[in-house]
Phi, psi and omega in degrees: 000130181243144179248125180256141177235143180250137179268127180302135179266134181298133180247024180300132181292155176296154183306328182276354178249007180297129181280130178276083179288160177304321180296317181291321178297317178297323180294313178299317181298318182294317180296316180296322177297310181295322179299319181289320177300314181293322178296315179292325178304311179295316182298314181289327180300321180294316178295322181293319185268001182304317177300322178291318179296317180298319179294322180295321182269352181078026179276145172282170179299318178298319179294317181295318178293324176295319178297318178297321179294315178296324177296323178294326174298316177298321177301316178300313182297314181294325182297339183296336184276351187291320181304306178301324179299315182293316185278339183253327183258344178113158183289311180295316180297324178296320178299316179296313183297316182294322179288326173297320175298320176295322178296318178296315182298315181296313181297316182287337176301321178291350180252005183299144182248354180177192186296315184296311180294326179294318179297315180296314183294315182291339175297329182295339179294352172303335177287305184292327178291338177275004179300328180292338174292316177300316177304313182299318182283309184299310185286332177295334178269329178286326184272016189302330182251011183270133174283145182058042184298326179296321178295316180296321179293325181296330178294319177295314181295334179292359172298343181297301180296329178293318177299321179294320179291322177298318180298318180296315181293316180293326177298315180296326182278316189272325186304312181294338186266312187242354179081172187289327183294313181286338174299322177287330175298321176298317178298322179295319179296319179299315180296321178296319177299318179295319179299317179293322178297321182293336179295344181269002179273156175279156172287152175301127178303329179295313178295319179298321179294318178297318180296316179292321178298322177296319180296316180296321179297319182293331179266008175091004180270070183295320181295317179296322178296317182291323178298319180294319178296319179295321181301324182258010177065037184257156180291156183299328182273009185294342180280347187282150173282142189235166176215187182301323183300336184284348175263004176238031174289175183302326181278339189243345190299318181294315180299313182297315182296314181291326178293318178297319179295322178298319177295318180299309183291321181295327180282343168296316176297318178301315183296319184285312188264342180253299183295316181257025186299318181296320179299316180296317182295318182290313187280323186270327186247357178070022179281141177294156182298321180297315178293327179298320178296318179297315179299319182297315179296312179299320181293325178293326175296318176296323178299326176300314178296326178301322177301310183295319180297312183290332174295315178295315182296325178299323176293327186279315187241357182110136185288322178297313180297323180298316180296315180300308182296321180298312182291326174298317178294323177295319178297319180294314181294324177291325178297313179296317180300318184284324190261336185264124177295149178186173181285177178300321179296322177296314179298317180301314181295317181288325177292321177298318177297322179300311180291327178302314182269349177275310185267327183305318181298344179296333176298316178287322184298312184295318178292323177300318180298319180298326183264351184272345177256146174303152188303323187286344176236022184296316179291316181296312182295317179298319183286324178302320177288317186294328182294348178284348181299307178298327177294321177296323176297317179294315180296318181298314179295315180295318182294318178298317179296319180296316181296321177292322178296327179282356174107002179288147172289157182304323180305309184282329177295316178293323178294315183289339180257295186290310184293312180293325176300317180292322177296316179295324178298317179297318180295322178295321180295333179297334183265000181281172185297141175266126181253129176278094184295325180297314180295321179297315180296319182293319180291325179292322180294336181278350182285151174062126172043073183305327183292338180254359193300318182295318179296318182295319181296317180296320179297321182291319181296324181294326184269337182259000000 
């Protein structure tokens, strides 16, 4: 008599068939949110502690600002590699790599020995600052069946003001105790923890499907590759390896160019009204420095609400239209703030509105970028536009300085740089691709297991 035993066979789904359950979606969202908070924390920490760092190294104010500008040039150069990482190595793997880069940059900042090493080290933050590009691409594919996806993404993107507030609070707590060098070590440990946490996330089923379709194509299974692409609603060319040239094809060059210009011009506005906001308020409106700080903190809190509002509005009327209307309103509110005399409360209200409509639309913009490019160039296209942000910051700072040097008053210098920059950004967005969000949502809902789709959608709405 013989006894036979059977070994259970693993029934784990293929990476491209992993079901995006509400629990899994919440996990991915939480990791991406924390990753963005930590990335902004390091970025803001450097700006906050720059006067202390300059004093330690004996740099003058002019030297420290020049070092910061050169570091931004380095950030731009390093950011160029992010697109290929996302499209070739995967969305989840890109998140891990970028956070590891952020951990190295933060840790090594505390070991800098002078201006040259500081510029080189801070250039590496081009990786962690590009984490929001990964969020835009990764979450646009994870949220394909989520209702109100723009609102959910806006919560993740709202990690920016939270990261800035955490940096300010942690600086006040840690600096007197451990100094600026160890403060960056703490930031490095946080980024490393997020990178390890991200290794437990699934790869985007969309990227996994493209990768598998490429493998099938290479072994001659053309029909199998096409079936997989059709199953996930992907373009026929999604199996191909891509480069920068593929976001400048006849169908995409105008969209890519205008989107990049919108980032450049909008970041001129960011530099003038957000980064240099206290300077503008003091010089243009005669607000005391102490009151300017209070206004800046309050306005950033309003900016947080702006992210959520524009994320919700993007779901309701379309993300492209939301960005255009938001930036036009921001340009108008900044114009009124600069030109119309008023009390401190009047300035506070108008400055808050300016930041509300200046920063809030980025929640809609980033998700829009993720869905406006074909899947096989989604990382590359989003990153090509996004890398214009540090250049916009450099141009905004330089243009404001030049106008002041030529003799313009701060009021007119801020108007000619920040307000006009925001207006031009809105005009550029008008020429970008129009996405039929309703059709996109319906086609996405039809993907995977048609017999369960209605039940799955109902289950997701109940939990999200």
